[in-house]
């Protein structure tokens, strides 16, 4: 079985992570689709970092739900499998999804990278910027393991190599998708049509999500295109099966059916 799964924020909703466009998505009355932009960062990096720090903390406290677990189970059963997630959280990985079968096309919230050069760092266990920012100090700051050093200026991390501001390692609106990750999706799609494409928990606002779903499941080959979403989306009219239920309820059932058949 060759399977492509495309996920969005709705898959993590039942783990308590607010979606971008849902009613809980607003933060301090600000629209997340306006915060996740290079313009917002240029205007007010402190505000954007505050938002990402809170999101990191919320994700650390969250647990994968039955939808993440079902997708990971499917990944282990299918012969050829790729998950392309727009989610920057680590809940798919924590549910057991192997890294080589997953593409985080909008990046990883736990990566911090330089806004100018190629320097990047991952701080999963403790957000040291938070601590440093909180006490309002500038300068080198030891990380949780005492080895890595991070420089922080007024609560905003700065690059150790070039002193520019560090930023979250995610893709913002209007930015290019990461080339390597894009290539991995294209290589998988070039490898042949899928028996099943599942699109779960995304508004499919980006053209490339629709393109990949359709490319993975060409009409002429009669593959299944399953949409799991309580709401209608631009992809709904192409789906061969519409499942209007929360992902954590629908996906375990769909995956069980697929594994049994
Ligand atoms: P959105 O917030 O746009 O959409 C969430 C989708 O999940 C909606 O279609 C909901 O109907 C659906 N949904 C909500 N609860 C659900 C549940 N329990 N089970 C299944 N579906 C549910 O999030 P995305 O489509 O992921 O990009 O957004 C795509 C991208 O736009 C994000 O990665 C981000 C955002 O702005 C960037 O930052 C570049």
PDB file of N, CA and C and ligand atoms in Angstrom, residues 8-10 13-14 19-22 33 36 86-87 106 171-173 201-204 206 228-231 245-247, ligand 1:
ATOM      1  N   UNK A   8      -2.910  19.186   9.085  1.00  0.00           N
ATOM      2  CA  UNK A   8      -2.841  20.587   9.491  1.00  0.00           C
ATOM      3  C   UNK A   8      -3.218  20.715  10.951  1.00  0.00           C
ATOM      4  N   UNK A   9      -3.414  21.957  11.367  1.00  0.00           N
ATOM      5  CA  UNK A   9      -3.591  22.270  12.790  1.00  0.00           C
ATOM      6  C   UNK A   9      -4.738  21.501  13.447  1.00  0.00           C
ATOM      7  N   UNK A  10      -5.770  21.131  12.677  1.00  0.00           N
ATOM      8  CA  UNK A  10      -6.921  20.430  13.253  1.00  0.00           C
ATOM      9  C   UNK A  10      -6.540  19.104  13.903  1.00  0.00           C
ATOM     10  N   UNK A  13      -5.617  19.817  17.392  1.00  0.00           N
ATOM     11  CA  UNK A  13      -6.623  20.574  18.149  1.00  0.00           C
ATOM     12  C   UNK A  13      -7.038  19.827  19.412  1.00  0.00           C
ATOM     13  N   UNK A  14      -7.201  18.520  19.279  1.00  0.00           N
ATOM     14  CA  UNK A  14      -7.659  17.764  20.452  1.00  0.00           C
ATOM     15  C   UNK A  14      -6.533  17.486  21.463  1.00  0.00           C
ATOM     16  N   UNK A  19      -5.931  25.992  16.727  1.00  0.00           N
ATOM     17  CA  UNK A  19      -5.678  26.067  15.287  1.00  0.00           C
ATOM     18  C   UNK A  19      -5.398  27.525  14.920  1.00  0.00           C
ATOM     19  N   UNK A  20      -4.944  27.740  13.695  1.00  0.00           N
ATOM     20  CA  UNK A  20      -4.644  29.116  13.271  1.00  0.00           C
ATOM     21  C   UNK A  20      -5.908  29.937  13.072  1.00  0.00           C
ATOM     22  N   UNK A  21      -6.876  29.325  12.410  1.00  0.00           N
ATOM     23  CA  UNK A  21      -8.046  30.108  12.006  1.00  0.00           C
ATOM     24  C   UNK A  21      -9.278  29.801  12.851  1.00  0.00           C
ATOM     25  N   UNK A  22      -9.124  28.948  13.855  1.00  0.00           N
ATOM     26  CA  UNK A  22     -10.248  28.618  14.735  1.00  0.00           C
ATOM     27  C   UNK A  22     -10.494  29.721  15.759  1.00  0.00           C
ATOM     28  N   UNK A  33      -2.406  34.755  11.939  1.00  0.00           N
ATOM     29  CA  UNK A  33      -1.937  34.811  10.550  1.00  0.00           C
ATOM     30  C   UNK A  33      -1.228  36.149  10.272  1.00  0.00           C
ATOM     31  N   UNK A  36       2.524  35.530  12.277  1.00  0.00           N
ATOM     32  CA  UNK A  36       3.463  34.595  11.642  1.00  0.00           C
ATOM     33  C   UNK A  36       3.927  35.156  10.309  1.00  0.00           C
ATOM     34  N   UNK A  86       1.765  20.366   8.062  1.00  0.00           N
ATOM     35  CA  UNK A  86       1.987  21.815   8.137  1.00  0.00           C
ATOM     36  C   UNK A  86       2.236  22.220   9.584  1.00  0.00           C
ATOM     37  N   UNK A  87       2.094  21.261  10.492  1.00  0.00           N
ATOM     38  CA  UNK A  87       2.218  21.587  11.915  1.00  0.00           C
ATOM     39  C   UNK A  87       3.684  21.714  12.320  1.00  0.00           C
ATOM     40  N   UNK A 106       6.310  23.306   7.104  1.00  0.00           N
ATOM     41  CA  UNK A 106       6.367  24.681   7.627  1.00  0.00           C
ATOM     42  C   UNK A 106       7.375  24.821   8.767  1.00  0.00           C
ATOM     43  N   UNK A 171       8.272  28.397   8.876  1.00  0.00           N
ATOM     44  CA  UNK A 171       8.033  29.153   7.636  1.00  0.00           C
ATOM     45  C   UNK A 171       6.914  30.149   7.910  1.00  0.00           C
ATOM     46  N   UNK A 172       7.174  31.402   7.591  1.00  0.00           N
ATOM     47  CA  UNK A 172       6.139  32.422   7.769  1.00  0.00           C
ATOM     48  C   UNK A 172       5.445  32.699   6.444  1.00  0.00           C
ATOM     49  N   UNK A 173       4.293  33.343   6.543  1.00  0.00           N
ATOM     50  CA  UNK A 173       3.546  33.695   5.335  1.00  0.00           C
ATOM     51  C   UNK A 173       4.424  34.484   4.375  1.00  0.00           C
ATOM     52  N   UNK A 201      -7.557  17.750   8.986  1.00  0.00           N
ATOM     53  CA  UNK A 201      -7.397  18.901   9.873  1.00  0.00           C
ATOM     54  C   UNK A 201      -6.730  20.111   9.259  1.00  0.00           C
ATOM     55  N   UNK A 202      -6.948  20.322   7.971  1.00  0.00           N
ATOM     56  CA  UNK A 202      -6.389  21.539   7.364  1.00  0.00           C
ATOM     57  C   UNK A 202      -7.425  22.247   6.511  1.00  0.00           C
ATOM     58  N   UNK A 203      -7.359  23.587   6.528  1.00  0.00           N
ATOM     59  CA  UNK A 203      -8.253  24.371   5.671  1.00  0.00           C
ATOM     60  C   UNK A 203      -7.781  24.328   4.217  1.00  0.00           C
ATOM     61  N   UNK A 204      -6.607  23.754   3.988  1.00  0.00           N
ATOM     62  CA  UNK A 204      -6.051  23.629   2.628  1.00  0.00           C
ATOM     63  C   UNK A 204      -6.065  24.987   1.921  1.00  0.00           C
ATOM     64  N   UNK A 206      -3.386  26.654   1.220  1.00  0.00           N
ATOM     65  CA  UNK A 206      -2.236  26.787   0.331  1.00  0.00           C
ATOM     66  C   UNK A 206      -2.402  25.884  -0.886  1.00  0.00           C
ATOM     67  N   UNK A 228     -10.631  14.358   6.206  1.00  0.00           N
ATOM     68  CA  UNK A 228     -11.141  14.300   7.581  1.00  0.00           C
ATOM     69  C   UNK A 228     -11.155  15.718   8.110  1.00  0.00           C
ATOM     70  N   UNK A 229     -12.336  16.274   8.253  1.00  0.00           N
ATOM     71  CA  UNK A 229     -12.453  17.661   8.710  1.00  0.00           C
ATOM     72  C   UNK A 229     -13.928  17.932   9.018  1.00  0.00           C
ATOM     73  N   UNK A 230     -14.234  18.474  10.177  1.00  0.00           N
ATOM     74  CA  UNK A 230     -15.650  18.767  10.481  1.00  0.00           C
ATOM     75  C   UNK A 230     -16.223  19.821   9.529  1.00  0.00           C
ATOM     76  N   UNK A 231     -15.350  20.602   8.888  1.00  0.00           N
ATOM     77  CA  UNK A 231     -15.814  21.694   8.015  1.00  0.00           C
ATOM     78  C   UNK A 231     -15.460  21.407   6.556  1.00  0.00           C
ATOM     79  N   UNK A 245     -15.838  14.552  10.899  1.00  0.00           N
ATOM     80  CA  UNK A 245     -15.694  14.238  12.327  1.00  0.00           C
ATOM     81  C   UNK A 245     -14.334  14.751  12.796  1.00  0.00           C
ATOM     82  N   UNK A 246     -14.161  14.924  14.101  1.00  0.00           N
ATOM     83  CA  UNK A 246     -12.826  15.268  14.599  1.00  0.00           C
ATOM     84  C   UNK A 246     -11.819  14.179  14.261  1.00  0.00           C
ATOM     85  N   UNK A 247     -10.595  14.600  13.985  1.00  0.00           N
ATOM     86  CA  UNK A 247      -9.559  13.651  13.553  1.00  0.00           C
ATOM     87  C   UNK A 247      -9.307  12.542  14.578  1.00  0.00           C
TER      88      UNK A 247
HETATM   89  P1  LIG B   1      -6.172  26.209  10.130  1.00  0.00           P
HETATM   90  O1  LIG B   1      -6.261  26.801  11.495  1.00  0.00           O
HETATM   91  O2  LIG B   1      -6.299  27.111   8.962  1.00  0.00           O
HETATM   92  O3  LIG B   1      -7.303  25.121   9.956  1.00  0.00           O
HETATM   93  C1  LIG B   1      -7.579  24.124  10.868  1.00  0.00           C
HETATM   94  C2  LIG B   1      -8.521  23.164  10.183  1.00  0.00           C
HETATM   95  O4  LIG B   1      -8.743  22.075  11.045  1.00  0.00           O
HETATM   96  C3  LIG B   1      -9.906  23.751   9.844  1.00  0.00           C
HETATM   97  O5  LIG B   1     -10.245  23.390   8.526  1.00  0.00           O
HETATM   98  C4  LIG B   1     -10.839  23.088  10.865  1.00  0.00           C
HETATM   99  O6  LIG B   1     -12.152  22.865  10.329  1.00  0.00           O
HETATM  100  C5  LIG B   1     -10.117  21.798  11.095  1.00  0.00           C
HETATM  101  N1  LIG B   1     -10.356  21.209  12.426  1.00  0.00           N
HETATM  102  C6  LIG B   1     -10.563  21.842  13.604  1.00  0.00           C
HETATM  103  N2  LIG B   1     -10.669  20.950  14.594  1.00  0.00           N
HETATM  104  C7  LIG B   1     -10.505  19.727  14.030  1.00  0.00           C
HETATM  105  C8  LIG B   1     -10.483  18.403  14.536  1.00  0.00           C
HETATM  106  N3  LIG B   1     -10.638  18.158  15.828  1.00  0.00           N
HETATM  107  N4  LIG B   1     -10.277  17.386  13.666  1.00  0.00           N
HETATM  108  C9  LIG B   1     -10.100  17.616  12.332  1.00  0.00           C
HETATM  109  N5  LIG B   1     -10.107  18.844  11.809  1.00  0.00           N
HETATM  110  C10 LIG B   1     -10.302  19.894  12.644  1.00  0.00           C
HETATM  111  O7  LIG B   1      -4.842  25.359  10.086  1.00  0.00           O
HETATM  112  P2  LIG B   1      -4.027  24.823   8.839  1.00  0.00           P
HETATM  113  O8  LIG B   1      -4.917  24.457   7.707  1.00  0.00           O
HETATM  114  O9  LIG B   1      -3.108  23.792   9.351  1.00  0.00           O
HETATM  115  O10 LIG B   1       1.132  28.363   8.046  1.00  0.00           O
HETATM  116  O11 LIG B   1      -3.215  26.078   8.446  1.00  0.00           O
HETATM  117  C11 LIG B   1      -2.259  25.947   7.472  1.00  0.00           C
HETATM  118  C12 LIG B   1      -1.190  26.925   7.698  1.00  0.00           C
HETATM  119  O12 LIG B   1      -1.708  28.240   7.792  1.00  0.00           O
HETATM  120  C13 LIG B   1      -0.381  26.780   8.961  1.00  0.00           C
HETATM  121  O13 LIG B   1       0.627  25.811   8.877  1.00  0.00           O
HETATM  122  C14 LIG B   1       0.186  28.109   9.098  1.00  0.00           C
HETATM  123  C15 LIG B   1      -1.109  28.834   8.930  1.00  0.00           C
HETATM  124  O14 LIG B   1      -1.100  30.116   8.868  1.00  0.00           O
HETATM  125  C16 LIG B   1       2.128  29.228   8.200  1.00  0.00           C
HETATM  126  O15 LIG B   1       2.371  29.750   9.253  1.00  0.00           O
HETATM  127  C17 LIG B   1       2.930  29.484   6.947  1.00  0.00           C
END
